[in-house]
Amino acid sequence: MSEVRRGPLAGVRVLELAGLAPGPFAGMMLADHGAEVLRVDRVRAVSDQPRRDVMDRGKRTIGLDLKAPEGVAAFKELARHADVVIEVFRPGVAERLGIGPADLHAVNERLIYGRMTGWGQDGPLAPSAGHDIDYIAISGILSMLGRAGDKPTPPINILGDFAGGGLMLAYGVLLALFERERTGKGRVIDAAMVDGAAILFAMFYQGVQSGFWGPRGTNLLDTGAPQYDTYETADGRYVAVGSLEPQFWDTMVSLMGLTDLPDRNDKAQWPALKARLAAEFRTRTRAEWEALFEGSDACVAPVLSMSEAASHPHNVARGSFVEIGGVTMPLPAPRLQGEPAQDLSPATRLTDLSGWGLPQEEADKLRSQGVLA
């Protein structure tokens, strides 16, 4: 039988078709809060070893050959007992396999069918390949990222894949689950990374059109201003300065012992002011600056490496990170008061599918045919 999950999404069953980062991230967000997530891999991808990928934590896995009629029939049976399907193929692929929205709604009209793509289900680019950098380029976002006078700089694959893609899909699933309480019917979600990335920058589209936001790297929040940037320290490390409000700025410069500074409200003085701050921050190590600003409202923080973050006193006090299966990972977010802790262990194979509507004898038959792993 299926495992018992706890949390606000307890009782919600999710079939996650295996794919790259955005789909598994959406599944992780749902599993983190109690959903029962069954990841459906290719048969050859299944092994006896637990999956160590952090985005597969708390999930169960099977392998299913969706190119075989028997595999498609089995998937439909699983979908009959599911609440959500996460599909990550190019437009039209699921339909050709026989597991598109119409195929699955024919067996379960309450099913929420979440489609995760870069370009969306329609439009001239829909059939094309792409990656995060392409989606944020078309969204207009990439043009805004980077320092003045330098080329656009992609922030790894956070904005398209994870924030604009996986997180938006998880949000869409929650909307559809809420709606289903009233209508009794599922819905198809078209989660396109190009759309999701764009909505994250809604405020900045308005800012550019109004003239409030200028060229890349010349604005208050994009490294143009001295009060919002990173500075190198004496030991080759960095601190992050976010002293936007006057009172926080005054606290910072007072603790640093700086006087006769150029007016930070005069954009023409920003280069000189940044040079002055840069020179001063190079006089002490990162640890020395951290000690100086500790307990103050200067809004100055050390720029920690990924390995350092888990041991920072604030993160330790909140228990923000945990080690599972030899991997240090962040705990689920956001935190819901009173929510029980979830199983974050590496994904393991699900061998008993009877709780998902697939009798043991049928599962054994599919295994013998090489359709199910």
GROMACS .gro file of C-alpha atoms in nm:
model
  373
    1MET     CA    1   0.000   0.000   0.000
    2SER     CA    2   0.103   0.364  -0.038
    3GLU     CA    3   0.290   0.537   0.241
    4VAL     CA    4   0.116   0.769   0.486
    5ARG     CA    5   0.221   1.132   0.446
    6ARG     CA    6   0.153   1.423   0.678
    7GLY     CA    7   0.123   1.795   0.621
    8PRO     CA    8  -0.116   2.031   0.439
    9LEU     CA    9  -0.089   1.830   0.115
   10ALA     CA   10  -0.138   1.492   0.281
   11GLY     CA   11  -0.361   1.277   0.066
   12VAL     CA   12  -0.260   1.448  -0.258
   13ARG     CA   13  -0.107   1.202  -0.504
   14VAL     CA   14   0.132   1.326  -0.771
   15LEU     CA   15   0.265   1.138  -1.072
   16GLU     CA   16   0.586   1.308  -1.180
   17LEU     CA   17   0.720   1.217  -1.522
   18ALA     CA   18   1.099   1.219  -1.501
   19GLY     CA   19   1.272   1.521  -1.649
   20LEU     CA   20   1.532   1.788  -1.588
   21ALA     CA   21   1.539   2.035  -1.299
   22PRO     CA   22   1.209   2.232  -1.320
   23GLY     CA   23   0.973   1.932  -1.307
   24PRO     CA   24   1.150   1.755  -1.018
   25PHE     CA   25   1.173   2.087  -0.832
   26ALA     CA   26   0.795   2.132  -0.856
   27GLY     CA   27   0.749   1.775  -0.732
   28MET     CA   28   0.991   1.840  -0.446
   29MET     CA   29   0.798   2.149  -0.338
   30LEU     CA   30   0.480   1.943  -0.321
   31ALA     CA   31   0.644   1.644  -0.150
   32ASP     CA   32   0.804   1.877   0.104
   33HIS     CA   33   0.457   1.963   0.234
   34GLY     CA   34   0.304   1.618   0.242
   35ALA     CA   35   0.208   1.518  -0.112
   36GLU     CA   36   0.275   1.158  -0.210
   37VAL     CA   37   0.495   1.191  -0.518
   38LEU     CA   38   0.566   0.894  -0.744
   39ARG     CA   39   0.839   0.968  -0.996
   40VAL     CA   40   0.801   0.773  -1.321
   41ASP     CA   41   1.139   0.711  -1.484
   42ARG     CA   42   1.249   0.520  -1.788
   43VAL     CA   43   1.293   0.153  -1.708
   44ARG     CA   44   1.670   0.160  -1.760
   45ALA     CA   45   1.708   0.456  -1.521
   46VAL     CA   46   1.586   0.257  -1.219
   47SER     CA   47   1.845   0.093  -0.993
   48ASP     CA   48   1.862  -0.066  -0.650
   49GLN     CA   49   2.034   0.242  -0.509
   50PRO     CA   50   1.834   0.535  -0.365
   51ARG     CA   51   1.831   0.851  -0.578
   52ARG     CA   52   2.061   1.107  -0.411
   53ASP     CA   53   1.932   1.409  -0.600
   54VAL     CA   54   1.797   1.658  -0.345
   55MET     CA   55   1.497   1.726  -0.568
   56ASP     CA   56   1.393   1.363  -0.539
   57ARG     CA   57   1.382   1.367  -0.160
   58GLY     CA   58   1.076   1.213  -0.001
   59LYS     CA   59   0.958   1.061  -0.329
   60ARG     CA   60   0.912   0.707  -0.450
   61THR     CA   61   1.018   0.591  -0.796
   62ILE     CA   62   0.929   0.333  -1.059
   63GLY     CA   63   1.042   0.274  -1.415
   64LEU     CA   64   0.780   0.246  -1.685
   65ASP     CA   65   0.815   0.199  -2.060
   66LEU     CA   66   0.571   0.454  -2.202
   67LYS     CA   67   0.646   0.347  -2.559
   68ALA     CA   68   0.486   0.010  -2.492
   69PRO     CA   69   0.104  -0.013  -2.499
   70GLU     CA   70   0.114  -0.203  -2.171
   71GLY     CA   71   0.316   0.078  -2.012
   72VAL     CA   72   0.070   0.341  -2.132
   73ALA     CA   73  -0.222   0.136  -1.994
   74ALA     CA   74  -0.042   0.105  -1.660
   75PHE     CA   75   0.025   0.480  -1.650
   76LYS     CA   76  -0.342   0.551  -1.713
   77GLU     CA   77  -0.433   0.325  -1.424
   78LEU     CA   78  -0.194   0.513  -1.199
   79ALA     CA   79  -0.342   0.843  -1.323
   80ARG     CA   80  -0.690   0.713  -1.239
   81HIS     CA   81  -0.583   0.712  -0.874
   82ALA     CA   82  -0.376   1.033  -0.885
   83ASP     CA   83  -0.462   1.396  -0.819
   84VAL     CA   84  -0.182   1.556  -1.019
   85VAL     CA   85   0.040   1.469  -1.315
   86ILE     CA   86   0.359   1.666  -1.381
   87GLU     CA   87   0.452   1.636  -1.749
   88VAL     CA   88   0.778   1.777  -1.886
   89PHE     CA   89   0.781   1.684  -2.256
   90ARG     CA   90   0.785   1.909  -2.561
   91PRO     CA   91   0.436   2.002  -2.684
   92GLY     CA   92   0.265   1.710  -2.853
   93VAL     CA   93   0.488   1.433  -2.718
   94ALA     CA   94   0.249   1.328  -2.441
   95GLU     CA   95  -0.038   1.318  -2.689
   96ARG     CA   96   0.161   1.094  -2.924
   97LEU     CA   97   0.235   0.860  -2.635
   98GLY     CA   98  -0.133   0.848  -2.545
   99ILE     CA   99  -0.097   1.015  -2.206
  100GLY     CA  100  -0.196   1.372  -2.291
  101PRO     CA  101  -0.455   1.570  -2.092
  102ALA     CA  102  -0.752   1.440  -2.295
  103ASP     CA  103  -0.632   1.080  -2.259
  104LEU     CA  104  -0.599   1.104  -1.883
  105HIS     CA  105  -0.909   1.316  -1.821
  106ALA     CA  106  -1.104   1.041  -1.994
  107VAL     CA  107  -1.017   0.812  -1.700
  108ASN     CA  108  -1.004   1.080  -1.425
  109GLU     CA  109  -1.182   1.411  -1.477
  110ARG     CA  110  -1.055   1.536  -1.139
  111LEU     CA  111  -0.693   1.508  -1.251
  112ILE     CA  112  -0.479   1.822  -1.254
  113TYR     CA  113  -0.241   1.803  -1.548
  114GLY     CA  114   0.062   2.027  -1.504
  115ARG     CA  115   0.265   2.087  -1.822
  116MET     CA  116   0.618   2.220  -1.775
  117THR     CA  117   0.795   2.364  -2.081
  118GLY     CA  118   1.030   2.649  -2.162
  119TRP     CA  119   0.830   2.820  -2.437
  120GLY     CA  120   0.477   2.707  -2.353
  121GLN     CA  121   0.228   2.490  -2.536
  122ASP     CA  122   0.179   2.729  -2.828
  123GLY     CA  123   0.355   3.008  -3.015
  124PRO     CA  124   0.622   2.990  -3.288
  125LEU     CA  125   0.897   2.880  -3.047
  126ALA     CA  126   0.690   2.609  -2.874
  127PRO     CA  127   0.841   2.315  -3.069
  128SER     CA  128   1.199   2.442  -3.031
  129ALA     CA  129   1.467   2.338  -2.787
  130GLY     CA  130   1.589   2.589  -2.531
  131HIS     CA  131   1.735   2.641  -2.188
  132ASP     CA  132   1.700   2.884  -1.900
  133ILE     CA  133   1.932   3.139  -2.060
  134ASP     CA  134   1.716   3.142  -2.375
  135TYR     CA  135   1.388   3.184  -2.189
  136ILE     CA  136   1.508   3.478  -1.980
  137ALA     CA  137   1.664   3.631  -2.291
  138ILE     CA  138   1.329   3.632  -2.473
  139SER     CA  139   1.156   3.758  -2.156
  140GLY     CA  140   1.371   4.070  -2.163
  141ILE     CA  141   1.510   3.986  -1.822
  142LEU     CA  142   1.862   3.887  -1.922
  143SER     CA  143   1.920   4.231  -2.072
  144MET     CA  144   1.886   4.376  -1.721
  145LEU     CA  145   2.132   4.151  -1.542
  146GLY     CA  146   2.498   4.242  -1.504
  147ARG     CA  147   2.722   4.537  -1.437
  148ALA     CA  148   2.729   4.858  -1.635
  149GLY     CA  149   2.946   4.835  -1.943
  150ASP     CA  150   2.961   4.456  -1.924
  151LYS     CA  151   2.767   4.193  -2.116
  152PRO     CA  152   2.442   4.048  -1.975
  153THR     CA  153   2.516   3.790  -1.705
  154PRO     CA  154   2.281   3.494  -1.647
  155PRO     CA  155   2.223   3.411  -1.278
  156ILE     CA  156   2.295   3.040  -1.338
  157ASN     CA  157   1.956   2.875  -1.411
  158ILE     CA  158   1.753   3.008  -1.121
  159LEU     CA  159   1.515   3.253  -1.289
  160GLY     CA  160   1.387   3.036  -1.574
  161ASP     CA  161   1.414   2.679  -1.452
  162PHE     CA  162   1.341   2.708  -1.083
  163ALA     CA  163   1.163   3.037  -1.005
  164GLY     CA  164   0.983   3.089  -1.336
  165GLY     CA  165   0.935   2.720  -1.404
  166GLY     CA  166   0.920   2.471  -1.118
  167LEU     CA  167   0.794   2.708  -0.852
  168MET     CA  168   0.526   2.852  -1.082
  169LEU     CA  169   0.410   2.503  -1.171
  170ALA     CA  170   0.381   2.410  -0.803
  171TYR     CA  171   0.184   2.732  -0.749
  172GLY     CA  172  -0.044   2.645  -1.041
  173VAL     CA  173  -0.107   2.300  -0.893
  174LEU     CA  174  -0.216   2.458  -0.565
  175LEU     CA  175  -0.451   2.694  -0.749
  176ALA     CA  176  -0.604   2.404  -0.939
  177LEU     CA  177  -0.642   2.194  -0.622
  178PHE     CA  178  -0.821   2.484  -0.455
  179GLU     CA  179  -1.050   2.533  -0.755
  180ARG     CA  180  -1.128   2.162  -0.772
  181GLU     CA  181  -1.283   2.183  -0.426
  182ARG     CA  182  -1.558   2.397  -0.586
  183THR     CA  183  -1.587   2.245  -0.933
  184GLY     CA  184  -1.496   1.881  -0.878
  185LYS     CA  185  -1.293   1.890  -1.199
  186GLY     CA  186  -0.925   1.910  -1.282
  187ARG     CA  187  -0.751   2.159  -1.504
  188VAL     CA  188  -0.458   2.171  -1.745
  189ILE     CA  189  -0.173   2.401  -1.636
  190ASP     CA  190   0.048   2.554  -1.906
  191ALA     CA  191   0.358   2.646  -1.703
  192ALA     CA  192   0.603   2.813  -1.941
  193MET     CA  193   0.935   2.932  -1.807
  194VAL     CA  194   0.932   3.229  -2.041
  195ASP     CA  195   0.603   3.342  -1.881
  196GLY     CA  196   0.704   3.261  -1.525
  197ALA     CA  197   1.032   3.446  -1.551
  198ALA     CA  198   0.854   3.750  -1.695
  199ILE     CA  199   0.600   3.775  -1.412
  200LEU     CA  200   0.882   3.779  -1.157
  201PHE     CA  201   0.997   4.107  -1.312
  202ALA     CA  202   0.656   4.272  -1.337
  203MET     CA  203   0.767   4.572  -1.133
  204PHE     CA  204   1.072   4.629  -1.351
  205TYR     CA  205   0.881   4.624  -1.680
  206GLN     CA  206   0.682   4.915  -1.542
  207GLY     CA  207   1.000   5.082  -1.417
  208VAL     CA  208   1.166   5.067  -1.758
  209GLN     CA  209   0.860   5.206  -1.935
  210SER     CA  210   0.823   5.492  -1.690
  211GLY     CA  211   1.191   5.584  -1.706
  212PHE     CA  212   1.243   5.503  -1.339
  213TRP     CA  213   1.473   5.210  -1.426
  214GLY     CA  214   1.771   5.284  -1.646
  215PRO     CA  215   2.031   5.079  -1.835
  216ARG     CA  216   2.186   4.766  -1.689
  217GLY     CA  217   2.406   4.823  -1.384
  218THR     CA  218   2.317   5.190  -1.330
  219ASN     CA  219   2.027   5.155  -1.087
  220LEU     CA  220   1.974   5.134  -0.714
  221LEU     CA  221   1.943   4.754  -0.695
  222ASP     CA  222   2.162   4.625  -0.980
  223THR     CA  223   2.512   4.719  -0.854
  224GLY     CA  224   2.484   5.076  -0.979
  225ALA     CA  225   2.450   5.228  -0.632
  226PRO     CA  226   2.727   5.217  -0.367
  227GLN     CA  227   2.473   5.126  -0.098
  228TYR     CA  228   2.373   4.803  -0.272
  229ASP     CA  229   2.672   4.606  -0.391
  230THR     CA  230   2.944   4.361  -0.289
  231TYR     CA  231   3.294   4.463  -0.181
  232GLU     CA  232   3.616   4.266  -0.160
  233THR     CA  233   3.786   4.231   0.179
  234ALA     CA  234   4.151   4.205   0.275
  235ASP     CA  235   4.150   3.825   0.255
  236GLY     CA  236   4.001   3.810  -0.095
  237ARG     CA  237   3.650   3.741   0.029
  238TYR     CA  238   3.344   3.963   0.005
  239VAL     CA  239   3.077   4.141   0.204
  240ALA     CA  240   2.730   4.236   0.080
  241VAL     CA  241   2.611   4.590   0.149
  242GLY     CA  242   2.238   4.662   0.146
  243SER     CA  243   2.227   4.990   0.337
  244LEU     CA  244   1.946   5.140   0.131
  245GLU     CA  245   1.765   5.348   0.392
  246PRO     CA  246   1.944   5.655   0.532
  247GLN     CA  247   1.945   5.527   0.891
  248PHE     CA  248   2.111   5.200   0.788
  249TRP     CA  249   2.364   5.383   0.576
  250ASP     CA  250   2.447   5.616   0.865
  251THR     CA  251   2.500   5.317   1.093
  252MET     CA  252   2.735   5.153   0.845
  253VAL     CA  253   2.955   5.454   0.773
  254SER     CA  254   2.965   5.543   1.143
  255LEU     CA  255   3.090   5.197   1.240
  256MET     CA  256   3.344   5.213   0.958
  257GLY     CA  257   3.463   5.552   1.082
  258LEU     CA  258   3.408   5.717   0.745
  259THR     CA  259   3.358   6.093   0.718
  260ASP     CA  260   3.342   6.353   0.440
  261LEU     CA  261   3.182   6.108   0.199
  262PRO     CA  262   3.032   6.218  -0.133
  263ASP     CA  263   2.654   6.259  -0.135
  264ARG     CA  264   2.501   5.918  -0.206
  265ASN     CA  265   2.183   6.084  -0.337
  266ASP     CA  266   2.380   6.233  -0.625
  267LYS     CA  267   2.419   5.962  -0.891
  268ALA     CA  268   2.713   6.150  -1.036
  269GLN     CA  269   2.899   6.080  -0.710
  270TRP     CA  270   2.831   5.706  -0.710
  271PRO     CA  271   3.159   5.601  -0.878
  272ALA     CA  272   3.369   5.803  -0.632
  273LEU     CA  273   3.171   5.678  -0.335
  274LYS     CA  274   3.201   5.317  -0.448
  275ALA     CA  275   3.576   5.358  -0.488
  276ARG     CA  276   3.601   5.499  -0.136
  277LEU     CA  277   3.403   5.211   0.011
  278ALA     CA  278   3.598   4.954  -0.191
  279ALA     CA  279   3.928   5.088  -0.059
  280GLU     CA  280   3.804   5.082   0.299
  281PHE     CA  281   3.663   4.731   0.283
  282ARG     CA  282   4.000   4.604   0.162
  283THR     CA  283   4.161   4.714   0.488
  284ARG     CA  284   4.008   4.432   0.697
  285THR     CA  285   3.922   4.067   0.654
  286ARG     CA  286   3.569   3.944   0.605
  287ALA     CA  287   3.563   3.805   0.958
  288GLU     CA  288   3.675   4.140   1.101
  289TRP     CA  289   3.399   4.323   0.916
  290GLU     CA  290   3.148   4.062   1.028
  291ALA     CA  291   3.250   4.116   1.389
  292LEU     CA  292   3.232   4.494   1.353
  293PHE     CA  293   2.879   4.494   1.213
  294GLU     CA  294   2.742   4.213   1.430
  295GLY     CA  295   2.424   4.313   1.610
  296SER     CA  296   2.387   4.639   1.417
  297ASP     CA  297   2.138   4.759   1.158
  298ALA     CA  298   2.409   4.837   0.906
  299CYS     CA  299   2.267   4.579   0.662
  300VAL     CA  300   2.612   4.437   0.588
  301ALA     CA  301   2.652   4.060   0.564
  302PRO     CA  302   2.937   3.825   0.477
  303VAL     CA  303   2.911   3.661   0.136
  304LEU     CA  304   2.926   3.296   0.237
  305SER     CA  305   3.009   3.002   0.019
  306MET     CA  306   2.753   2.725  -0.016
  307SER     CA  307   2.956   2.509   0.221
  308GLU     CA  308   2.980   2.789   0.479
  309ALA     CA  309   2.609   2.872   0.481
  310ALA     CA  310   2.499   2.563   0.673
  311SER     CA  311   2.726   2.649   0.968
  312HIS     CA  312   2.637   3.018   0.998
  313PRO     CA  313   2.499   3.080   1.352
  314HIS     CA  314   2.167   3.216   1.224
  315ASN     CA  315   2.107   2.918   0.997
  316VAL     CA  316   2.215   2.680   1.272
  317ALA     CA  317   1.977   2.842   1.522
  318ARG     CA  318   1.685   2.808   1.280
  319GLY     CA  319   1.788   2.459   1.171
  320SER     CA  320   1.775   2.575   0.810
  321PHE     CA  321   1.990   2.293   0.675
  322VAL     CA  322   1.997   1.920   0.731
  323GLU     CA  323   2.221   1.638   0.616
  324ILE     CA  324   2.038   1.350   0.448
  325GLY     CA  325   2.221   1.059   0.291
  326GLY     CA  326   2.551   1.245   0.305
  327VAL     CA  327   2.408   1.552   0.131
  328THR     CA  328   2.360   1.887   0.306
  329MET     CA  329   2.034   2.043   0.188
  330PRO     CA  330   1.795   2.322   0.286
  331LEU     CA  331   1.481   2.231   0.476
  332PRO     CA  332   1.139   2.283   0.315
  333ALA     CA  333   1.019   2.641   0.279
  334PRO     CA  334   0.804   2.823   0.361
  335ARG     CA  335   0.757   2.704   0.716
  336LEU     CA  336   0.398   2.645   0.821
  337GLN     CA  337   0.345   2.669   1.194
  338GLY     CA  338   0.262   2.330   1.338
  339GLU     CA  339   0.338   2.141   1.018
  340PRO     CA  340   0.495   1.802   1.098
  341ALA     CA  341   0.841   1.721   0.967
  342GLN     CA  342   0.841   1.541   0.635
  343ASP     CA  343   1.043   1.244   0.520
  344LEU     CA  344   1.334   1.399   0.331
  345SER     CA  345   1.522   1.074   0.274
  346PRO     CA  346   1.648   0.993  -0.077
  347ALA     CA  347   1.386   0.860  -0.317
  348THR     CA  348   1.342   0.485  -0.306
  349ARG     CA  349   1.174   0.237  -0.539
  350LEU     CA  350   0.806   0.166  -0.490
  351THR     CA  351   0.755  -0.208  -0.538
  352ASP     CA  352   0.392  -0.238  -0.424
  353LEU     CA  353   0.165  -0.043  -0.660
  354SER     CA  354  -0.162  -0.189  -0.533
  355GLY     CA  355  -0.236   0.135  -0.349
  356TRP     CA  356  -0.214   0.312  -0.685
  357GLY     CA  357  -0.465   0.076  -0.845
  358LEU     CA  358  -0.219  -0.164  -1.006
  359PRO     CA  359  -0.271  -0.518  -0.864
  360GLN     CA  360   0.036  -0.715  -0.770
  361GLU     CA  361  -0.023  -0.981  -1.036
  362GLU     CA  362  -0.048  -0.716  -1.307
  363ALA     CA  363   0.267  -0.547  -1.181
  364ASP     CA  364   0.451  -0.880  -1.182
  365LYS     CA  365   0.340  -0.942  -1.539
  366LEU     CA  366   0.467  -0.600  -1.650
  367ARG     CA  367   0.801  -0.662  -1.474
  368SER     CA  368   0.840  -0.993  -1.655
  369GLN     CA  369   0.781  -0.811  -1.985
  370GLY     CA  370   1.041  -0.547  -1.901
  371VAL     CA  371   0.775  -0.273  -1.907
  372LEU     CA  372   0.790  -0.199  -1.533
  373ALA     CA  373   1.096  -0.162  -1.313
   0.00000   0.00000   0.00000
